[in-house]
Structure formats: structure tokens, C-alpha cells
Short mmCIF file of C-alpha atoms in Angstrom, two decimals:
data_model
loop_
_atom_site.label_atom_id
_atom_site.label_comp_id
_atom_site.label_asym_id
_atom_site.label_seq_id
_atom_site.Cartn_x
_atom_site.Cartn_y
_atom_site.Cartn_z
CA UNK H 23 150.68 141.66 134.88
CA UNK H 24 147.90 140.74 132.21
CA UNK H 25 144.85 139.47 133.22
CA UNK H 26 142.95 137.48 130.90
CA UNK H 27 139.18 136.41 130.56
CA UNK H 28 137.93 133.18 128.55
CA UNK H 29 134.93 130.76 128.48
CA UNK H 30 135.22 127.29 127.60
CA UNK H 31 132.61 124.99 128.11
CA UNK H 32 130.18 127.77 129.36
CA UNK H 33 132.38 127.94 132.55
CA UNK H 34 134.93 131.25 132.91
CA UNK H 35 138.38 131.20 133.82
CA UNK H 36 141.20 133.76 134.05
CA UNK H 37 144.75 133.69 133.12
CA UNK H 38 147.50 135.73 135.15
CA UNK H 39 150.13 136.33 132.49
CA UNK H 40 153.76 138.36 132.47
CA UNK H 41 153.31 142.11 131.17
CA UNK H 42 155.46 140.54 128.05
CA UNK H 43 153.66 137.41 127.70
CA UNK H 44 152.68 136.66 124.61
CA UNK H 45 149.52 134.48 122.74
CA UNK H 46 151.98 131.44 122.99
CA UNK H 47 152.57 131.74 126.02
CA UNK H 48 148.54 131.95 126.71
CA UNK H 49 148.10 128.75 124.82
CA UNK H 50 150.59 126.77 126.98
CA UNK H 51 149.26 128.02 129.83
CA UNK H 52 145.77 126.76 129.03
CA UNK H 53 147.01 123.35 127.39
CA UNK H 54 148.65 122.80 131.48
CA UNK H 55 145.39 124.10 133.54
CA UNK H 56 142.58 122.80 131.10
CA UNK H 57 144.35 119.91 129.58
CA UNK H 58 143.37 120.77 125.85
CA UNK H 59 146.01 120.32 123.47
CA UNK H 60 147.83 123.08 122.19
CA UNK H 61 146.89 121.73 118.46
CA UNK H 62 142.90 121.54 119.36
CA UNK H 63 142.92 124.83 120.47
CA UNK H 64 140.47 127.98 118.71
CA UNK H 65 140.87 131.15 120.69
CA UNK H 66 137.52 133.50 119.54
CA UNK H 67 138.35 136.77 120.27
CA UNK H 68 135.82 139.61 119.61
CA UNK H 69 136.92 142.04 117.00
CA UNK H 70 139.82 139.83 116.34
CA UNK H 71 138.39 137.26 114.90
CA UNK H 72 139.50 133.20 115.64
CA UNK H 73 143.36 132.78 116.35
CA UNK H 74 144.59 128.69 116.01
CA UNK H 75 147.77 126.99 115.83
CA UNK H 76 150.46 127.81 115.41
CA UNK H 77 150.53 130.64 117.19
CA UNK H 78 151.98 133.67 116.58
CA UNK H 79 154.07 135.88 119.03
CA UNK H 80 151.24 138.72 119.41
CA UNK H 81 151.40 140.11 122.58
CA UNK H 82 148.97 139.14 125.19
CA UNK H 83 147.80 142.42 126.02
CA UNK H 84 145.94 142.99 122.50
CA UNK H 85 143.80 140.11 124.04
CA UNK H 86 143.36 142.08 127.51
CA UNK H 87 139.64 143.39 128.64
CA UNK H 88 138.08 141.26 124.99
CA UNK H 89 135.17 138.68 125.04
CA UNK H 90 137.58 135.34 124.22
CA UNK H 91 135.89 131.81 123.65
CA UNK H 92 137.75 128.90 123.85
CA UNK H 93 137.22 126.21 121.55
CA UNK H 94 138.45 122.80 122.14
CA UNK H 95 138.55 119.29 123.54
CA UNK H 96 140.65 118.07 126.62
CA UNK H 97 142.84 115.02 126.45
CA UNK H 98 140.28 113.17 128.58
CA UNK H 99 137.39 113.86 126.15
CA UNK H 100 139.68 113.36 123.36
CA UNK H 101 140.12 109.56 125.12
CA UNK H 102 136.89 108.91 125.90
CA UNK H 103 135.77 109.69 122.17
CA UNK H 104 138.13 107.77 121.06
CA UNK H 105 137.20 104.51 123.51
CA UNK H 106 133.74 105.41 122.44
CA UNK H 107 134.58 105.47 118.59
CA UNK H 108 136.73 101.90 118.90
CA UNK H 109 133.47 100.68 121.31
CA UNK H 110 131.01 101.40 118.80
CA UNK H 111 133.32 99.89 115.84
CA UNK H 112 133.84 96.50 117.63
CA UNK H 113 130.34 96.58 118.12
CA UNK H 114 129.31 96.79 114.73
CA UNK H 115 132.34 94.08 113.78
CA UNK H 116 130.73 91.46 116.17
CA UNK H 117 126.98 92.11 114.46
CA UNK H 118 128.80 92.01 111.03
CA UNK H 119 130.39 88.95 111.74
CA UNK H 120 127.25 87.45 113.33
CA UNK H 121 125.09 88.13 110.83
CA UNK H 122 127.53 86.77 108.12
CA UNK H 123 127.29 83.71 110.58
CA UNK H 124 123.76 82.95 110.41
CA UNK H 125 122.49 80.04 108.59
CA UNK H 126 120.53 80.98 105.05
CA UNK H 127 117.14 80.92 105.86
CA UNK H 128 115.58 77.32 104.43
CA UNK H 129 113.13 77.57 101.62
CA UNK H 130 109.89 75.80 102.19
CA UNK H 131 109.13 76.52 98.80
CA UNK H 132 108.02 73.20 96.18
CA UNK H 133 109.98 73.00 92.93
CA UNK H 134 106.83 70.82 92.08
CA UNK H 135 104.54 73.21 92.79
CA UNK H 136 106.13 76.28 91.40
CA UNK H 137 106.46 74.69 87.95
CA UNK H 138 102.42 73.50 88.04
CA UNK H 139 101.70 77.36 89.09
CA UNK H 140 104.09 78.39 85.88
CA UNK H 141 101.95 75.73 83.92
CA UNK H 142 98.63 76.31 85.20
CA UNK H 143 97.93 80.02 85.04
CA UNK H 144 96.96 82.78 82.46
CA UNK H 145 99.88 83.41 80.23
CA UNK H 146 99.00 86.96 78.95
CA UNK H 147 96.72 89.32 80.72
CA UNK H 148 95.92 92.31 78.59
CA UNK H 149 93.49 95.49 79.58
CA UNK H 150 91.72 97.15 76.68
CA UNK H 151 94.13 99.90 76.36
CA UNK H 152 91.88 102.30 74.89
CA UNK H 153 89.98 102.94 78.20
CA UNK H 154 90.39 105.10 81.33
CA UNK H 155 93.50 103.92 83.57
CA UNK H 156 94.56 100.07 81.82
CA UNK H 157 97.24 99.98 84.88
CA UNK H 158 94.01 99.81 87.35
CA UNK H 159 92.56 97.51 85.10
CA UNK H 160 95.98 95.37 84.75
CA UNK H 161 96.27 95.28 88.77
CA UNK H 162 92.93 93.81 88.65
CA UNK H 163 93.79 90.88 86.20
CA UNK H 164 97.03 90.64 87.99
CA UNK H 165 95.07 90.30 91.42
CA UNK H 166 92.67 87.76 90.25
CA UNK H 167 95.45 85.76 88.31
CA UNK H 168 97.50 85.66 92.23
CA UNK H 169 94.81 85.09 94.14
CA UNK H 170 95.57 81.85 96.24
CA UNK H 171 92.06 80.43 95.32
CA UNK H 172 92.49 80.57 91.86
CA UNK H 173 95.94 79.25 91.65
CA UNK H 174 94.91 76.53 93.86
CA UNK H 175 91.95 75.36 91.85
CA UNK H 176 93.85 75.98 88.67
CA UNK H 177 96.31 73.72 89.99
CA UNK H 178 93.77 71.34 90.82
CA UNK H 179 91.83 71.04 87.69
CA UNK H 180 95.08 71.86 85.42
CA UNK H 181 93.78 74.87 83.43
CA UNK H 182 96.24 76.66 81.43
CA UNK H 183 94.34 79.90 79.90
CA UNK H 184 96.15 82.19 77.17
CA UNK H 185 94.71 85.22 77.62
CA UNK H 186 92.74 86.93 80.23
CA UNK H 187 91.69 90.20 79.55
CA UNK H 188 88.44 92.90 80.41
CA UNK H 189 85.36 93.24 78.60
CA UNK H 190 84.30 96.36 77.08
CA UNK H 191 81.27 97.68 79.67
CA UNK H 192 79.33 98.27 76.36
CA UNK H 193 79.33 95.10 75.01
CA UNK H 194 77.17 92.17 75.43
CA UNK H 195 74.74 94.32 77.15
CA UNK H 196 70.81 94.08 76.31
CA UNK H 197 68.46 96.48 77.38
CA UNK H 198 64.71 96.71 76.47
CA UNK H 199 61.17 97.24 78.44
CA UNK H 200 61.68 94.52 80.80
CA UNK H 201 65.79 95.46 81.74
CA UNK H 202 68.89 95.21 81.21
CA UNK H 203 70.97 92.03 80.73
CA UNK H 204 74.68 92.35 81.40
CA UNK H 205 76.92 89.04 80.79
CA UNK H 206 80.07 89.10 82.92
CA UNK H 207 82.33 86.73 81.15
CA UNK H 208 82.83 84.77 78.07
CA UNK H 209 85.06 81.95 77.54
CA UNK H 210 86.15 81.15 73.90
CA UNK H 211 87.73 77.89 72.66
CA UNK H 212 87.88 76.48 76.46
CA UNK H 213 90.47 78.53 77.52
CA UNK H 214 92.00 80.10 74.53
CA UNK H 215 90.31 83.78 75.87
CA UNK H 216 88.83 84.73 78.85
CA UNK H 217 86.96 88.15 78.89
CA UNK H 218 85.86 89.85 82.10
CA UNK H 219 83.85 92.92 82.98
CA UNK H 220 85.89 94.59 85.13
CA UNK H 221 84.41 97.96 85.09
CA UNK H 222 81.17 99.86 85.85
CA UNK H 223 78.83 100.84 83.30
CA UNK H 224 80.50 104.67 83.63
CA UNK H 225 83.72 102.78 82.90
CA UNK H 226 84.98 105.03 85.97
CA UNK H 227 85.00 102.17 88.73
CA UNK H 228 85.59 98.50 88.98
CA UNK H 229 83.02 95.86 90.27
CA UNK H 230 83.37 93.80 93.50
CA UNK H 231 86.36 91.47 93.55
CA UNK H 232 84.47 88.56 94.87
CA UNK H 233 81.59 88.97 92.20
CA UNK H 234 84.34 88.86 89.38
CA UNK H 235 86.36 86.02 91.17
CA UNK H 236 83.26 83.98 90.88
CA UNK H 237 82.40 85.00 87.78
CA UNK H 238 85.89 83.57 86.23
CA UNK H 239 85.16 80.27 88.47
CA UNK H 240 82.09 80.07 86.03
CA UNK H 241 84.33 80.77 83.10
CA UNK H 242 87.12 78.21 83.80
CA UNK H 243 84.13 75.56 84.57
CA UNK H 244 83.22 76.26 80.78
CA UNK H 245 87.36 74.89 79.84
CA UNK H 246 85.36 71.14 80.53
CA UNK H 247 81.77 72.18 79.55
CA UNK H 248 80.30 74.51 77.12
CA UNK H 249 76.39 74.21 77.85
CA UNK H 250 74.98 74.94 80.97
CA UNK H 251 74.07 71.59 82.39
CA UNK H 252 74.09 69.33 85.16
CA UNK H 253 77.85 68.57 84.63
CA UNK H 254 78.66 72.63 84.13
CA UNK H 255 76.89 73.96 87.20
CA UNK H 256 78.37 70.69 89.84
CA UNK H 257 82.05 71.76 87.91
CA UNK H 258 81.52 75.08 88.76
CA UNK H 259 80.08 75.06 91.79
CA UNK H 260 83.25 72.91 92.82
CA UNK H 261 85.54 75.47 91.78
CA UNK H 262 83.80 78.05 93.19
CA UNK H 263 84.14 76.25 96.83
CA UNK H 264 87.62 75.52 96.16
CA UNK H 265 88.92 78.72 95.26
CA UNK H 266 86.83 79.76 98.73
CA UNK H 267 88.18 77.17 100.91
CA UNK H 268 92.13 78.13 99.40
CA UNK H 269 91.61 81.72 99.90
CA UNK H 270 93.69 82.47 103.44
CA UNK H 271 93.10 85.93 103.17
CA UNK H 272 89.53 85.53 103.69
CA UNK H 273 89.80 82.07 106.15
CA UNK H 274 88.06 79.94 103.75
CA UNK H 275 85.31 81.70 103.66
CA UNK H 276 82.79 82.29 100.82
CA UNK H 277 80.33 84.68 99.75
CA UNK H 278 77.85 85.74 102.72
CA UNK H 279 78.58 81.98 103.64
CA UNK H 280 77.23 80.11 101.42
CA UNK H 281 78.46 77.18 99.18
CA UNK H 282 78.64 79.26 96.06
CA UNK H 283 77.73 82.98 94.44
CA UNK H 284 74.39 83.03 92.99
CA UNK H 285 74.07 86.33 90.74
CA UNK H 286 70.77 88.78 90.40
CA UNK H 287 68.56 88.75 88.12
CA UNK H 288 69.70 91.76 86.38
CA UNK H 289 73.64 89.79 85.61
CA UNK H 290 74.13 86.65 83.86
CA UNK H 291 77.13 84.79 83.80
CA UNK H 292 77.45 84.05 80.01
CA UNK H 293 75.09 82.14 77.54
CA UNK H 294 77.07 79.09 77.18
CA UNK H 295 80.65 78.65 76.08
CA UNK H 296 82.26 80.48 73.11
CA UNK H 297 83.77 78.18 69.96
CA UNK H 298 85.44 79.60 67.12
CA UNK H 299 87.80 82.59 66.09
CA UNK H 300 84.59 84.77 65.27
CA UNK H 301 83.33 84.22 69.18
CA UNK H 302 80.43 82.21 68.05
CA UNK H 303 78.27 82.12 70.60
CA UNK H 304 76.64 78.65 72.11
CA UNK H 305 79.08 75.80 73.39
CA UNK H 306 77.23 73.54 70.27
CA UNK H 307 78.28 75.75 67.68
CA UNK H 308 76.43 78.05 65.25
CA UNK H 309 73.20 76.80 65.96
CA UNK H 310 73.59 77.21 69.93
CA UNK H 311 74.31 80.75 68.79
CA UNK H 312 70.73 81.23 67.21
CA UNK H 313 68.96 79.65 69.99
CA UNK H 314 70.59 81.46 73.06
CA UNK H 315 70.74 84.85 71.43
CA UNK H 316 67.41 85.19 70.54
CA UNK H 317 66.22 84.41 74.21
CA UNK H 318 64.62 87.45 76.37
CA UNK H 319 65.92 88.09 79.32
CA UNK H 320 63.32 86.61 81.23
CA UNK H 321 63.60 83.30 79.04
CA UNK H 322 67.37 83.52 80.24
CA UNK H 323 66.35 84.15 83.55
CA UNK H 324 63.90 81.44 83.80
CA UNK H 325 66.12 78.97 82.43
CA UNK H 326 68.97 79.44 85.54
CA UNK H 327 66.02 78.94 87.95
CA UNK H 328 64.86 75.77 86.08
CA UNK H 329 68.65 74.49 86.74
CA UNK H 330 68.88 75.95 90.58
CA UNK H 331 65.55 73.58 90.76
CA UNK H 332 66.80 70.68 89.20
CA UNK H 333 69.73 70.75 90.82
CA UNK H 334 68.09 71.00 94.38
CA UNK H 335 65.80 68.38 93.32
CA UNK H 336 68.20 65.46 92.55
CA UNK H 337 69.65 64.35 96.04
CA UNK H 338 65.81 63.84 97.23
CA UNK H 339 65.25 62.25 94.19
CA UNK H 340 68.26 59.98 94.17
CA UNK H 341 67.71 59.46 97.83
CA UNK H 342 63.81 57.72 97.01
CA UNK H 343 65.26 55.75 94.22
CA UNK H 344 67.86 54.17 96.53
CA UNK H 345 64.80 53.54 99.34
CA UNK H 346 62.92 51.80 96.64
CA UNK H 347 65.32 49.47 95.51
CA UNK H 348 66.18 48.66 98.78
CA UNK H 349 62.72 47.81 99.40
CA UNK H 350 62.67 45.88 96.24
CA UNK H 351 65.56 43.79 97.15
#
């Protein structure tokens, strides 16, 4: 008789065989005890190496007393991977076919108001390329140019702007005894250009988003008005609380909470708006250039107050003018 030893599955189990049997004959023993196919079946035998169908007639004794291995699957795992396979593929079939059933999701989205946003926009936006990092500079002008609040009030008011672009930090910056003066947007030709100045003095960071949002509300207010008058500030003021009420990402909120952005002293907004291909500056033309650029910056400063006074001013006085013709009448 021939005795053999073999694990399969981490579990031994031994094989009575003829004195003549041979490796065959092994294999069709174990395909009728262990119920794995004579075709799935890898015998490892130390210092013979892996034996597989078919089998050869080697006699069974060269496999006596050797470490053997059996590799292999029974026809009941075979089955139930199988009826797991065809489970899982039905599966997937029904989810295929369900979500090829679904209805297209509906799009909420105007025609109406997509072509007014087309319309009503900046059609170029342009970094200086010749500074640090334009693709920063671009996200920036791309930001402001998507932000709901602009779009809305651009919609509203129906400006169309062809370029919108940065400002050099180095220009239209004065500096002398009393400060420094830095203007943080021009308009030119209502609309034609927009500069903005996106970056820090070191040209190595960017300014604060709101501060530059409500610095192009004041520049789109010059598209109706150049001069900085009663009409300007109400137009921009408006803007300013529409782009704040339209901005969800922020709840309709403005700056610290209050109706609009009022700058330092150290940044102005502009001097006016810009006319002409040269940037002339003044909203009246050449001589509106003279007169604003030769103003201090105190002079500039005290003129912004004078408005913020008038300004605050009119409802009383409008208020005692209606009283008195009331009393009149």
C-alpha cells in the first residue's frame, strides 16, 4: 500500500493507494472524496515542483513521505461562484436598465436669461502679462466677472463692458509729505475699459475681494455718469446694494452691514470717468483732466466728505420743504 499526505484548504487528508497506483489514479481518487474536478486540480509537491492535468502515469510512490498541496475548487464552490457571478451580473443589468429608465433631469435654466448674461458681461478679461502669476490674476477677473452680484446688477442696468483687465500697482499712485493716494479703478469711454488694482503694492498678493467688488460697482456706475455727483454716488450706491443683496454666497449681505463700502482715506476710487483713447482724465474732457489732477490729496479727500455730507443732508432737507408747503397749502 501507499500512503499519501496532502493539504487542501489548510485541512490534511490521506490517500490509501495500491503499491502500483499511479498519479492518475491519485487524482481520481481525490476528484470522488473532495469533489474537485479532475481538470481544476494543481498537485504542489516539494522538490517536484506543481503536477496538473493531464496527468501522467508516474507512479504514486515518487509522491510518498513529500509535503503535497492541493490546489483547487470543488464542484460546490465552483456553483456557488458561478450563482454568485450570474447574481451580481443581473444585478448590475437591473441598475443599468434603471438608470437608462430615469427621466432626464428638467432644466430650470432661462433661455432669456442666459442670452442677457451673454449680453451683459465683460467680453475680454486680460491680466497684464508681464507680472508675477497672470493665471492668479485671470482667476481674479474671472471671479469677479461670475460673481452672482455682478451678473445680476449687470443684468439689471444692461452694461456690456469690453475689456476688464488689472492695473499696474505702480500706476496712478501719488505719494508726497501728507501720503499716499492710490486710485483703484478707472473707467474709460463708459465701458469701453475697465482697469482694476488687483494686486498689492509688492505685486506679490491680491487685495480683498469685497474691496475690489465694490470698487468695480463704482466703475460700472461711471458707464451712466462721469463726474462724481449726486446722480453718480445714488447710481452707485444702488449697484453696490444690488450686487450685495444678489450675492447667495454671502446671504445678501454687505460689507460689515452696511448699505454700501465707504473706502479710507488713504484709497480713492477714481477721479471721475475716463474719455478718450489717450485715457484723458475727468468725465468733462480735457479740462476735467487739469482740474482733478492737480488736486492734493487732501483736496480729493475733502471733496468725498463734502458729497457723504450732502448726500446725508438731502432727505432732512427734502423732508422740511415738503412740511412747509404743506403748511402753506
Amino acid at each position: 500500500m501507499v500512503s499519501i499526505n496532502l493539504t487542501h484548504h489548510g485541512k490534511e487528508h490521506i490517500f490509501d493507494l495500491e503499491s502500483d497506483a499511479t498519479v492518475t489514479d491519485l487524482v481520481n481518487e481525490i476528484q470522488d472524496t473532495l469533489y474537485v474536478p479532475i481538470e481544476n486540480q494543481k498537485l504542489m509537491v516539494a522538490k517536484l515542483g506543481i503536477l496538473k492535468a493531464p496527468f501522467d502515469t508516474r507512479p504514486a510512490t515518487d509522491l510518498e513521505n513529500r509535503k503535497i498541496t492541493l490546489i483547487g475548487a470543488s464542484s460546490a464552490e465552483i456553483s456557488s461562484l458561478r450563482a454568485a457571478s450570474e447574481k451580481a451580473a443581473a444585478r448590475e443589468a437591473h441598475l443599468a436598465a434603471a438608470r437608462r429608465n430615469q427621466p432626464k433631469a428638467y432644466s430650470r435654466r432661462d433661455p432669456a436669461r442666459a442670452q442677457e448674461e451673454s449680453q451683459y458681461t465683460f467680453m475680454t478679461l486680460r491680466p497684464l502679462p508681464n507680472l508675477p502669476h497672470p493665471e492668479r490674476s485671470l482667476a481674479f477677473l474671472e471671479r469677479l466677472r461670475d460673481d452672482p452680484g455682478i451678473r445680476a446688477a449687470m443684468r439689471a442696468h444692461k452694461f456690456s463692458v469690453g475689456l476688464l483687465t488689472e492695473m499696474d500697482p505702480l500706476s496712478y499712485t501719488e505719494s508726497n509729505h501728507e501720503g499716499t493716494t492710490r486710485i483703484l479703478g478707472l473707467n474709460r469711454n463708459k465701458g469701453e475699459v475697465i482697469e482694476l488694482r488687483l494686486r498689492t503694492d509688492a505685486y506679490d498678493g491680491y487685495r480683498n475681494y469685497k474691496v475690489i467688488r465694490n470698487t468695480l460697482c463704482h466703475e460700472l456706475a461711471h458707464n451712466v455718469h462721469g463726474p462724481h455727483d449726486r446722480n453718480f454716488w445714488d447710481l452707485c450706491h444702488q449697484i453696490e446694494r444690488e450686487v450685495a443683496k444678489a450675492d447667495w454666497k454671502s446671504n445678501g449681505h454687505s460689507v460689515g452691514g452696511n448699505d454700501f463700502y465707504e473706502p479710507s482715506e488713504e484709497i480713492a476710487y477714481d477721479h471721475g470717468g475716463w474719455t478718450g483713447g489717450e485715457f484723458v482724465l475727468g468725465g468733462g474732457g480735457p479740462s476735467g483732466a487739469s482740474a482733478s489732477s492737480s488736486l492734493s490729496r487732501r483736496e480729493i479727500i475733502a471733496r468725498a466728505t463734502e458729497e457723504r455730507l450732502k448726500k446725508q443732508k438731502q432727505p432732512q432737507a427734502d423732508s422740511n420743504a415738503d412740511a412747509s408747503s404743506s403748511g402753506k397749502s
